[in-house]
Coordinates of C-alpha atoms in Angstrom, one line a residue:
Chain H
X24 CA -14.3 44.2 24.3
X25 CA -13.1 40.7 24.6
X26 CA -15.9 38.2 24.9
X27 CA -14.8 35.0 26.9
X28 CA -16.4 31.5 26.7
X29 CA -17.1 30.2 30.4
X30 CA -17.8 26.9 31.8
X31 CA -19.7 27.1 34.4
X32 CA -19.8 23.6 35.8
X33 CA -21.7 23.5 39.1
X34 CA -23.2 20.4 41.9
X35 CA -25.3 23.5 42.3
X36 CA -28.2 24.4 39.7
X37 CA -30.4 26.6 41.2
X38 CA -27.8 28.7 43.0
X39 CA -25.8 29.0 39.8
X40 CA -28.5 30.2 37.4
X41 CA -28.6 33.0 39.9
X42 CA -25.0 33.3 40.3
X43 CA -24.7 33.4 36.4
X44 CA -27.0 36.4 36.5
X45 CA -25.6 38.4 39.0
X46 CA -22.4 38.0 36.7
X47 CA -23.8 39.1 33.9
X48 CA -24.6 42.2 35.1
X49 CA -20.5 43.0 36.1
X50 CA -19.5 41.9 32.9
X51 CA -21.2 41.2 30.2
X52 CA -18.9 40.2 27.9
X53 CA -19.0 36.7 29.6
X54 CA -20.6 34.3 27.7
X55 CA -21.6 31.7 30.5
X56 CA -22.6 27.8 30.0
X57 CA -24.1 25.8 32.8
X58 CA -23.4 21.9 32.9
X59 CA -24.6 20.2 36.0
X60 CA -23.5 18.0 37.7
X61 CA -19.6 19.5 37.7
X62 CA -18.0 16.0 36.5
X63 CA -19.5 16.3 33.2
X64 CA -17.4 19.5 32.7
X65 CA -14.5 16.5 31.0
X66 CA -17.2 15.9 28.4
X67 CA -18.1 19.8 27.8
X68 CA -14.3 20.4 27.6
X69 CA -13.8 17.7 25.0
X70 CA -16.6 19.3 22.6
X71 CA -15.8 22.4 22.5
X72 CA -12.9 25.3 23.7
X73 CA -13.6 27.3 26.9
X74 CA -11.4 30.4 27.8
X75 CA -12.1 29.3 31.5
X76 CA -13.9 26.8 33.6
X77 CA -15.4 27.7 36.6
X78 CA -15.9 24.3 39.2
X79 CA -18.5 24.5 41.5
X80 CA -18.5 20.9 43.3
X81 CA -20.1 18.9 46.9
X82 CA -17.0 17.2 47.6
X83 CA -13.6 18.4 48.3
X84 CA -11.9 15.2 46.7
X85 CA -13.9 14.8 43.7
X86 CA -12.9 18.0 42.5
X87 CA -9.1 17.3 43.0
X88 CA -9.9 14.1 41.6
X89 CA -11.5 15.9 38.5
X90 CA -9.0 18.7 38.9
X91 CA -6.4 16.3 38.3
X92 CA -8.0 14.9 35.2
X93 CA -8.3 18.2 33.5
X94 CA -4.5 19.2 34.2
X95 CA -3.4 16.4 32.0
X96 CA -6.1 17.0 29.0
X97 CA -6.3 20.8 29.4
X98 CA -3.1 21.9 31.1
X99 CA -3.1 25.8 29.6
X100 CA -6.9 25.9 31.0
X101 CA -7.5 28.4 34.0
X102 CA -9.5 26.6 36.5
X103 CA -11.2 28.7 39.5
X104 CA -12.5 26.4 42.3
X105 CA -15.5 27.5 44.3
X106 CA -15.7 24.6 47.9
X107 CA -17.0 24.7 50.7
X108 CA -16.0 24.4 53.6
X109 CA -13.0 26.6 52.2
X110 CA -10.3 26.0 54.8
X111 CA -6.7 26.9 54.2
X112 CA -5.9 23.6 54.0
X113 CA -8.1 22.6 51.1
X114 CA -7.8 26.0 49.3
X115 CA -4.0 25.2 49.2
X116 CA -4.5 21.8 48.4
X117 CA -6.2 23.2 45.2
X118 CA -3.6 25.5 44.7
X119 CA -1.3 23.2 45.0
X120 CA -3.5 21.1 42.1
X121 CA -2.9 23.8 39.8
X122 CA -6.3 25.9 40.3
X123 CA -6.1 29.8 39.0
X124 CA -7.8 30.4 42.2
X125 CA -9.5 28.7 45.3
X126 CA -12.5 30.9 46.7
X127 CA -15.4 30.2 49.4
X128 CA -18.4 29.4 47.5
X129 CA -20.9 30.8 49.8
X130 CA -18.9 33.8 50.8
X131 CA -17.4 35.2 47.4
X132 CA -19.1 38.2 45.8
X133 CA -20.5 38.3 42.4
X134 CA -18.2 41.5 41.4
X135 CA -14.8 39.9 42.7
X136 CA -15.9 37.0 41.0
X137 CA -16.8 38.4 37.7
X138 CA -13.7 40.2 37.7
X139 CA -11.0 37.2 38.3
X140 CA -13.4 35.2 35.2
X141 CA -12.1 38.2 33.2
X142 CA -8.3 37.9 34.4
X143 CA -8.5 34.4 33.9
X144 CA -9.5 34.7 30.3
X145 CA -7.4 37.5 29.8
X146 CA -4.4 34.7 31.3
X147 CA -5.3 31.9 29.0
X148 CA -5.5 34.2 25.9
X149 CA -2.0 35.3 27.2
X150 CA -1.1 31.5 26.9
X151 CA -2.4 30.9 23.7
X152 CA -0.5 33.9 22.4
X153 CA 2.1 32.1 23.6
X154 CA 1.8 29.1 22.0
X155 CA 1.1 30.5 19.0
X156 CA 4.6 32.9 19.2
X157 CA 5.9 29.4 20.3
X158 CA 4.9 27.7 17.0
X159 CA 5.9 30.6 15.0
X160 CA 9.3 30.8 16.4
X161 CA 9.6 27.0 15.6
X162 CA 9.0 27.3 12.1
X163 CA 11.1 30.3 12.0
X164 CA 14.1 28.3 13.3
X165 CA 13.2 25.5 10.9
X166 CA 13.2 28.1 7.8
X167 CA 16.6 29.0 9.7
X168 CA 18.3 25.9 9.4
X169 CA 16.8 25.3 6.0
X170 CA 18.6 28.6 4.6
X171 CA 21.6 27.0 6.8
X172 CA 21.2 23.7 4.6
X173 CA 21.0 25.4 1.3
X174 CA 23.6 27.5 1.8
X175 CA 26.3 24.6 2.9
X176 CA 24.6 22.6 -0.6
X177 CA 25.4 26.2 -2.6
X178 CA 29.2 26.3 -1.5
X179 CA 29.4 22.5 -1.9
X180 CA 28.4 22.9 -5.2
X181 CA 30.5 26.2 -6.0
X182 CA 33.8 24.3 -4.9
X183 CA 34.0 21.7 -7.9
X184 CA 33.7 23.7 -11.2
X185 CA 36.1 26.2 -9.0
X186 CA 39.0 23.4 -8.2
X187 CA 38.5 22.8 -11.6
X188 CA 38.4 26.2 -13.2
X189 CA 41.6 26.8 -11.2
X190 CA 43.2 23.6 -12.6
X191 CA 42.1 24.4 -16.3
X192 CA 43.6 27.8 -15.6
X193 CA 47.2 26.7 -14.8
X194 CA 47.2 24.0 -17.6
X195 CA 46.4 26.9 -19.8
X196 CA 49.4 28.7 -19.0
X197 CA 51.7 25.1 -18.1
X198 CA 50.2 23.0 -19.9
X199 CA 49.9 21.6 -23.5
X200 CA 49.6 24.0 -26.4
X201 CA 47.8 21.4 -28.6
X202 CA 45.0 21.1 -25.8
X203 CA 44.4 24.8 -24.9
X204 CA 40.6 24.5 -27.3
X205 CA 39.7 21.9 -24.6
X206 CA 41.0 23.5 -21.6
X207 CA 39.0 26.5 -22.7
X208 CA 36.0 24.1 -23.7
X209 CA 36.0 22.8 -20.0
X210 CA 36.6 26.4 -18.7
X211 CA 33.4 27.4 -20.6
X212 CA 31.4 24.8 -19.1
X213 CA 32.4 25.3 -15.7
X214 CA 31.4 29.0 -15.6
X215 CA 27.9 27.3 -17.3
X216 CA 27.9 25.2 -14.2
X217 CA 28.3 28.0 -11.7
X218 CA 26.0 30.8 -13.6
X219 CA 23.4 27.5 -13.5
X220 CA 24.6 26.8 -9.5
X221 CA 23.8 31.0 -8.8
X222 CA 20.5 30.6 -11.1
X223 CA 19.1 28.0 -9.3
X224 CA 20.3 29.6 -5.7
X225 CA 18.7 32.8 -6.6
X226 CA 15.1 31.2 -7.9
X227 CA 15.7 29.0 -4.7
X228 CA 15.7 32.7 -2.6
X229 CA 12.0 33.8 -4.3
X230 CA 9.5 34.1 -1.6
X231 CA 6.7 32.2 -3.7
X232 CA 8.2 29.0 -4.3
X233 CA 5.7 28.0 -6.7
X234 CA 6.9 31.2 -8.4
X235 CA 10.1 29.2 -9.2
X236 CA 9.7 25.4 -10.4
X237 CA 12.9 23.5 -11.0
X238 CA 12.9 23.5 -14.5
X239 CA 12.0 20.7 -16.0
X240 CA 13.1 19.9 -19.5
X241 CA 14.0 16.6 -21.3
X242 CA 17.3 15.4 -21.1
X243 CA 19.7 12.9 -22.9
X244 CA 21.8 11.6 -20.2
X245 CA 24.4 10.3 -22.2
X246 CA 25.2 14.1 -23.2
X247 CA 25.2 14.9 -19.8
X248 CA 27.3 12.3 -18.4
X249 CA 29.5 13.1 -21.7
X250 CA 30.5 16.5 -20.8
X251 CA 31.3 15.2 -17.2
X252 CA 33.6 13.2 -18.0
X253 CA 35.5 15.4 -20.2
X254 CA 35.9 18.0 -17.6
X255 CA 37.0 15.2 -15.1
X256 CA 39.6 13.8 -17.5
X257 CA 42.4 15.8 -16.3
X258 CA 41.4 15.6 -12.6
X259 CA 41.7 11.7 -13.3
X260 CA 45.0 12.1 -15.3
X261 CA 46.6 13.7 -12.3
X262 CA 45.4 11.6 -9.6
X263 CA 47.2 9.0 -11.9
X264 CA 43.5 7.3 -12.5
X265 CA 42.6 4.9 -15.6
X266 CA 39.1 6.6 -16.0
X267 CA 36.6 5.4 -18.9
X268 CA 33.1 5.9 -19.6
X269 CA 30.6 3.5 -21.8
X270 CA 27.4 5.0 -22.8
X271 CA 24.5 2.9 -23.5
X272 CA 23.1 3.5 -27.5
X273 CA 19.7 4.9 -27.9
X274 CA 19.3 5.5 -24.6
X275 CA 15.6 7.2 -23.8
X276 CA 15.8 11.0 -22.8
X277 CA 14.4 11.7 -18.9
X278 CA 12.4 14.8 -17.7
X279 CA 13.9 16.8 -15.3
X280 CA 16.7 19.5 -14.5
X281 CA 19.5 19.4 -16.7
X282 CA 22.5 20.9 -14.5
X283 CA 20.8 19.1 -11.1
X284 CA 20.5 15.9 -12.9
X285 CA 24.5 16.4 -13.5
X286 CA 25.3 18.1 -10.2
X287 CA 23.7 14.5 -8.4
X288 CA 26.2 12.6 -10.9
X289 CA 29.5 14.3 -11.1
X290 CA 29.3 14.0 -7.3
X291 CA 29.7 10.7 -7.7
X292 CA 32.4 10.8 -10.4
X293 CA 33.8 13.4 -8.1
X294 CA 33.8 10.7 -5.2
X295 CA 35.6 7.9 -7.2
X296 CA 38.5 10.1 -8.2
X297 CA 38.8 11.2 -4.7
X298 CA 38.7 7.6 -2.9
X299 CA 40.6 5.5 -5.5
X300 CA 44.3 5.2 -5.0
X301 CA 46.8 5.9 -8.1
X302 CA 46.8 3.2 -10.3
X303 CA 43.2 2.3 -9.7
X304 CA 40.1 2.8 -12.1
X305 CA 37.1 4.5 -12.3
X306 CA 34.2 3.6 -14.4
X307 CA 31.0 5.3 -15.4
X308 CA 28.1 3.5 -17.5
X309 CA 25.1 4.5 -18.4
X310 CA 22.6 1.3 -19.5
X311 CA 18.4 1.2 -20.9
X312 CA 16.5 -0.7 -18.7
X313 CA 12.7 -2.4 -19.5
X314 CA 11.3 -3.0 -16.2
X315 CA 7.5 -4.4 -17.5
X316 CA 6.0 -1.6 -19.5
X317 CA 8.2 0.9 -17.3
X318 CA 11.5 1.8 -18.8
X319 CA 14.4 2.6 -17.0
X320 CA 17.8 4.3 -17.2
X321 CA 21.1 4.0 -15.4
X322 CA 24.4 5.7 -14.5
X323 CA 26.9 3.6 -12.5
X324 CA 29.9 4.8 -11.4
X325 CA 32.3 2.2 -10.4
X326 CA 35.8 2.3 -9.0
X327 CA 38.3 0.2 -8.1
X328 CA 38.4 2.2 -4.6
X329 CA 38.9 2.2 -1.1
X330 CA 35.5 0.7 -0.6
X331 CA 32.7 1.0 2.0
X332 CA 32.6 -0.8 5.2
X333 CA 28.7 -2.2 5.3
X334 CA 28.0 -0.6 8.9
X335 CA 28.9 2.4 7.0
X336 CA 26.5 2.5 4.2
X337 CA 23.4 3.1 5.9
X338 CA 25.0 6.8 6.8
X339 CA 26.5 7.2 3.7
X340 CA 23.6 9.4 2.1
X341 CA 23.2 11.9 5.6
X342 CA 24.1 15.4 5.5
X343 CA 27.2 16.0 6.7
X344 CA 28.5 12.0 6.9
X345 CA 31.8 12.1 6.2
X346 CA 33.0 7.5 6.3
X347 CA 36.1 6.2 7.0
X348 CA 37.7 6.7 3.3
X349 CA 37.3 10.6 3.8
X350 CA 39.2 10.3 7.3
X351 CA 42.1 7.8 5.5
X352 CA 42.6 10.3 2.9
X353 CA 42.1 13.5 4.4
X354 CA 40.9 14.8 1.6
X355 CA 38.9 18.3 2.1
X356 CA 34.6 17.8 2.2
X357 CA 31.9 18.5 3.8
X358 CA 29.9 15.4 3.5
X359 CA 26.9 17.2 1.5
X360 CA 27.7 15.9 -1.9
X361 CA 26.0 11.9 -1.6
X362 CA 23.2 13.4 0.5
X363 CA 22.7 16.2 -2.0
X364 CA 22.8 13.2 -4.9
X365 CA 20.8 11.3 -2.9
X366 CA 18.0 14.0 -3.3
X367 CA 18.3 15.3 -6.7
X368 CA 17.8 11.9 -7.6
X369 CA 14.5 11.2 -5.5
X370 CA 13.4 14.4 -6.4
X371 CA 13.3 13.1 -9.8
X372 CA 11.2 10.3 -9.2
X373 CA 14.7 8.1 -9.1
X374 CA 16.8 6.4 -6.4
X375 CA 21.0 5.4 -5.8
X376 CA 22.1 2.2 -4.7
X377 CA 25.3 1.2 -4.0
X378 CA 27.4 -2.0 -4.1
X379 CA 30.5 -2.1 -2.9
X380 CA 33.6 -4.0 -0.6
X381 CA 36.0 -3.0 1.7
X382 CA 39.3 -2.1 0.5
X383 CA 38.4 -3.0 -3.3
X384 CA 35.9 -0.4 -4.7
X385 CA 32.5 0.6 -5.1
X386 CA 29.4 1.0 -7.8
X387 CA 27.0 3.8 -7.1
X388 CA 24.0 3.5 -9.3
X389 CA 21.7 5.8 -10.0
X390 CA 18.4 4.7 -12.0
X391 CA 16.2 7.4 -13.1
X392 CA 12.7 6.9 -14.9
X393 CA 12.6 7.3 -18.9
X394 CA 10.3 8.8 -20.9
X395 CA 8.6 5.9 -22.0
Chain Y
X4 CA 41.1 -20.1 -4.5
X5 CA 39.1 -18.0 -6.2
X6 CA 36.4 -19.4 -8.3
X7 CA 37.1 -18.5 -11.9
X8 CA 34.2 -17.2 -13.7
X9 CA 34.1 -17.2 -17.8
X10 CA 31.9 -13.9 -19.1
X11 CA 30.6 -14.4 -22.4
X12 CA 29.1 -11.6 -23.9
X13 CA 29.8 -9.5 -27.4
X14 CA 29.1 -6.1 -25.5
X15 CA 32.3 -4.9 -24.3
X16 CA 30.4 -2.6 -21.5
X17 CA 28.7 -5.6 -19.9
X18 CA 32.1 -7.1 -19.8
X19 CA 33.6 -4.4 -18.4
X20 CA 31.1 -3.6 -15.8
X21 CA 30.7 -7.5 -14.7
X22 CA 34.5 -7.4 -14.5
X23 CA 35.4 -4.7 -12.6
X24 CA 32.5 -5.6 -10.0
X25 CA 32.9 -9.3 -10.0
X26 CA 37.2 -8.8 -9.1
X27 CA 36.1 -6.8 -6.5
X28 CA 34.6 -9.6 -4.7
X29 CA 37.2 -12.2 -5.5
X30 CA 36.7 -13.7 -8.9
X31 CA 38.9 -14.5 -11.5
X32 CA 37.5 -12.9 -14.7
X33 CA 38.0 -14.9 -18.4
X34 CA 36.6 -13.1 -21.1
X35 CA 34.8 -14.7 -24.4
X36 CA 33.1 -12.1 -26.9
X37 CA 31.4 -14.3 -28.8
X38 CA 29.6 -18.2 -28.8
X39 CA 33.1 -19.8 -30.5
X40 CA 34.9 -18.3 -28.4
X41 CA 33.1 -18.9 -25.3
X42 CA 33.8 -22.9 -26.4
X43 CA 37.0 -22.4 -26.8
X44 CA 37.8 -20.4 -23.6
X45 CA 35.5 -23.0 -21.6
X46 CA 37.4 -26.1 -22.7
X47 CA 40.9 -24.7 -21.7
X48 CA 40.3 -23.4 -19.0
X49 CA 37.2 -25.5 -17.3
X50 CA 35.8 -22.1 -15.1
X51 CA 33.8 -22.4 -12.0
X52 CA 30.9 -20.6 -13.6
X53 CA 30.1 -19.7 -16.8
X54 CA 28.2 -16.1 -17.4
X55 CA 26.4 -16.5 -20.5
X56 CA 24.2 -14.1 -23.1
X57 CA 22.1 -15.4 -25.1
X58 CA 22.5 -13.0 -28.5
X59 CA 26.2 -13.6 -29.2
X60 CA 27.7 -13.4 -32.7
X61 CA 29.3 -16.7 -34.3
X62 CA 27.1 -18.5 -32.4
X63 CA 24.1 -18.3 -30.4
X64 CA 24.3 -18.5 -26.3
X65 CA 21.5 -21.7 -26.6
X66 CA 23.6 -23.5 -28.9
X67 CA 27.1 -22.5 -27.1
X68 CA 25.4 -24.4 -24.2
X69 CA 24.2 -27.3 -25.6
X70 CA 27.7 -27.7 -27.3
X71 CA 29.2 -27.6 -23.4
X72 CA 26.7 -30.0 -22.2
X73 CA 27.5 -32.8 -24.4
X74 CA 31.1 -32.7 -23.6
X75 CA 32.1 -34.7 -21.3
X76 CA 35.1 -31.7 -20.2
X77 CA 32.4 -29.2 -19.7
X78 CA 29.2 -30.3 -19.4
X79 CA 29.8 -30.1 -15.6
X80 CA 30.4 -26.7 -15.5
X81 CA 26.9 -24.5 -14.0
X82 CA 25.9 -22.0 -17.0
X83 CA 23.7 -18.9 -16.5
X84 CA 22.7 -17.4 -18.7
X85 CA 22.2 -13.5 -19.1
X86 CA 19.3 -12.1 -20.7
X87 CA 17.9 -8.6 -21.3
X88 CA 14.6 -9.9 -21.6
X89 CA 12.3 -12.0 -19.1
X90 CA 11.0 -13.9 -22.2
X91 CA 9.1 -17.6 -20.4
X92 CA 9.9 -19.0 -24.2
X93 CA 13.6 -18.6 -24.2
X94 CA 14.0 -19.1 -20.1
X95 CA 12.5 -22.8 -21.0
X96 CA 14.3 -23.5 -23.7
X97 CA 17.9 -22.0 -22.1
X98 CA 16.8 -25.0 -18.4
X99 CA 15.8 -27.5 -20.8
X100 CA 19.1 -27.2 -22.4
X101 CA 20.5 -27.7 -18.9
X102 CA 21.4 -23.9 -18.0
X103 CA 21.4 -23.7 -14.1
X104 CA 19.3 -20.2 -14.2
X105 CA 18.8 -17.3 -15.7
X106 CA 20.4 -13.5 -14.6
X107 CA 18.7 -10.5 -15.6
X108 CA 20.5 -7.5 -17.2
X109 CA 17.8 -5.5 -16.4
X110 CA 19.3 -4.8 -12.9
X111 CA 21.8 -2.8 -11.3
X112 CA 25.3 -4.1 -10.0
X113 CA 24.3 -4.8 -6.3
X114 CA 21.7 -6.8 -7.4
X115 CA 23.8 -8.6 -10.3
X116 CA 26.1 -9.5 -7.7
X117 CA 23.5 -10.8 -5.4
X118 CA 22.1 -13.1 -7.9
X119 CA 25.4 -14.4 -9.2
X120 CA 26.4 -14.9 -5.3
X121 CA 23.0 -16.7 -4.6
X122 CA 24.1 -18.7 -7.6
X123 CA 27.5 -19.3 -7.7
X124 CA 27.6 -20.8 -4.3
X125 CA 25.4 -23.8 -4.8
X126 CA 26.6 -24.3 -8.1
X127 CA 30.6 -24.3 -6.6
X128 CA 29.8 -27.5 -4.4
X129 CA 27.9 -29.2 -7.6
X130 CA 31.1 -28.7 -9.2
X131 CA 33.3 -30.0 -6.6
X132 CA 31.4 -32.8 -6.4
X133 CA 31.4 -33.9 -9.9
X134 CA 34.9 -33.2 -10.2
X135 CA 35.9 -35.4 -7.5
X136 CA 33.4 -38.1 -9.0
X137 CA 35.6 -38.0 -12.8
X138 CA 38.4 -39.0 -10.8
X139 CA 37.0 -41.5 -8.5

């Protein structure tokens, strides 16, 4: 049997004690506290939970007064109103106040009494159910649009290695004999980048995410940003691109994930080829920085571009952005891969920043902490 | 016009990078790889601002500078120098020798080009100013 907490705050001591009794004996399951007089039922109600409160007060418009009060701080608590005189006019008025019920305090019986206490807590255990299926249905739709995110990153991520795969594919067949060990080099890597791409979805999917850490390994960056630019050579080459790299010596390794550390950068390089008109240039450098005792590393990736308007940069990073370059070009995206960056990199303990001028280019940097 | 800026460093990736960023906001780029050079370049073709690092072959940046200061064709030209280090010794001895400031590598492009900005500007009007007064 359900045991329900009851306030029972009365003008009226004496008559309540006996009124609490007589209760008892209907049901009880109900555990009854007396507070006298009624007003203090606010401070009751703000040091501990009642199921329902039961106002017994002298005056007609202290209790709406008070009635009032407790509708703003306690708006899910059932409140039954015993008055008298109870004319029609003031039991709607308390109605009309929000009251579970309005009854005549010298006229109600114990055993109808007893038994709308035990509808009322029944009603606010209804509401909290409610609540609670309210939360969970929030976080449900959260988790929702999370799987929504992670799925638009996943086929984000698919698409590069795949344009390129395909464009490695055709020069295999069209293009140079000579080159076909590289084509196939770049080919290998990109199937590396997609079995890494459906690795990291599926560890992603596990229920337990601690089960699943990002793994975290030490990295040299100049490797990383190495293979990159290999693979986007061609892409460059076509888009009729001057495209060069210059890799800091002895640069300090990093900690972190590998393939996320590279997804975060050829977006960029990815970005530059896109937005940078035939003819143009594209950059990418990666430099040792000491910063105090702290050291440092980054990876710039520079073009000769379209540029950034400054009202657009603030955006830039949001899922989903697409800027004013994207429109001019009309080039397909789906404005995931700076905001994707943009984490990987802070996930990593790092940041981006980004430089740049209308209708000449841009530098995206992104600095990373060393291993010391 | 654009205000003609002389980069003088021996590493061909700072040059590059400081290049293709500084064009981008309107400067003309001239190139010096190392301290002889950098005199040469500087007396023919008098830049606005001269970028300078301070470990160059042929000849050091402290002593390219106080080369440029005692001639009369250059010593108006501002001079920063560039530094991977933020060492108090050599950032006295490079203002004594009459540098205008000092840039740190240590950064990333937006805030090398908001340093050089902050700089440049300033240093622009000095040299207006003293160019106007050699012909007075």
């Amino acid at each position: 049997m359900d045991t329900f907490q009851v306030l029972y705050a009365t003008d009226f001591l004496e008559v309540a004690r006996s009124t609490r009794q007589r209760l008892n004996v209907y049901i009880p399951s109900l555990k009854i506290h007396l507070v006298s007089p009624a007003h203090q039922a606010l401070t009751w109600l703000d040091a501990r939970p009642f199921h329902v409160l039961l106002l017994e007060p002298s005056s007609s418009e202290e209790a709406l007064s008070l009635l009032q009060t407790l509708r703003r701080q306690f708006p899910a608590l059932p409140v039954i109103v015993l008055i008298e005189p109870a004319s029609p006019q003031v039991v709607e008025a308390f109605l009309r106040a929000s009251a579970y019920d309005c009854l005549p305090r010298k006229e109600v019986l114990p055993s109808r009494l007893a038994s709308l206490l035990k509808h009322a807590g029944h009603y606010a255990q209804l509401l909290r159910q409610q609540r609670e299926l309210n939360t969970c249905l929030d976080t449900n739709r959260l988790q929702i649009e999370t799987l929504r995110q992670q799925l638009s990153s996943l086929i984000h991520d698919l698409r590069t290695p795949l344009s390129s795969i395909k464009l490695h594919l055709t020069l295999l067949q069209r293009g140079k004999e000579e080159r076909r060990e590289d084509y196939l080099a770049t080919l290998r890597r990109e199937v590396e980048r997609l079995e890494s791409l459906v690795q990291t979805a599926l560890e992603s999917a596990q229920p337990d995410p601690s089960a699943s850490p990002a793994a975290r390994q030490t990295c040299d960056i100049n490797q990383v940003v190495q293979a990159l630019v290999r693979d986007r050579q061609e892409m460059a080459h076509q888009r009729g691109l001057r495209f060069t790299w210059h890799l800091a010596p002895y640069l300090p390794p990093v900690t972190g994930n590998g393939p996320m550390i590279a997804q975060a950068i050829d977006n960029l390089i990815i970005n530059a080829l896109n937005y940078t008109p035939a003819g143009g240039e594209v950059a990418v450098y990666t430099m040792g920085h000491h910063l105090g005792e702290e050291r440092w590393i980054t990876i710039t990736v520079s073009d000769t571009g379209l540029g950034i308007a400054p009202e657009e940069i603030s955006h830039l990073f949001d899922r989903y952005y697409r800027g004013e370059a994207a429109r001019q070009t009309g080039r397909p995206g789906s404005g995931l891969g700076l905001a994707l960056s943009r984490e990987i990199v802070e996930a990593h303990g790092g940041r981006i920043e980004v430089e740049s001028q209308l209708g000449q280019g841009s530098s995206f940097t992104i600095w990373l902490p060393a291993i010391s | 016009m654009a205000a003609r800026i002389l980069i003088a460093d021996d590493d061909p990736d700072m040059r590059h990078l400081l290049r293709l960023i500084l064009r981008r906001r309107g400067y003309q780029i001239i190139e010096a790889q190392d301290g002889k050079e950098t005199l040469a370049r500087a007396s023919e073709e008098r830049p606005d601002l001269i970028l300078l690092d301070i470990m160059m072959p042929r000849m050091s940046g402290f002593e390219v500078c106080r080369r440029l200061q005692a001639d009369k064709g250059t010593m108006h030209i501002p001079i920063i120098f560039l530094t991977a280090k933020s060492d108090p010794v050599s950032r006295s001895e490079g203002l004594r020798l009459g540098a205008r400031d000092f840039i740190s590598k240590m950064v990333g492009p937006k805030q090398l080009v908001e340093q050089i900005e902050r700089i440049l500007s300033p240093c622009r009007d000095d040299a207006a100013h003293a160019s106007l007064a050699s012909q007075a």
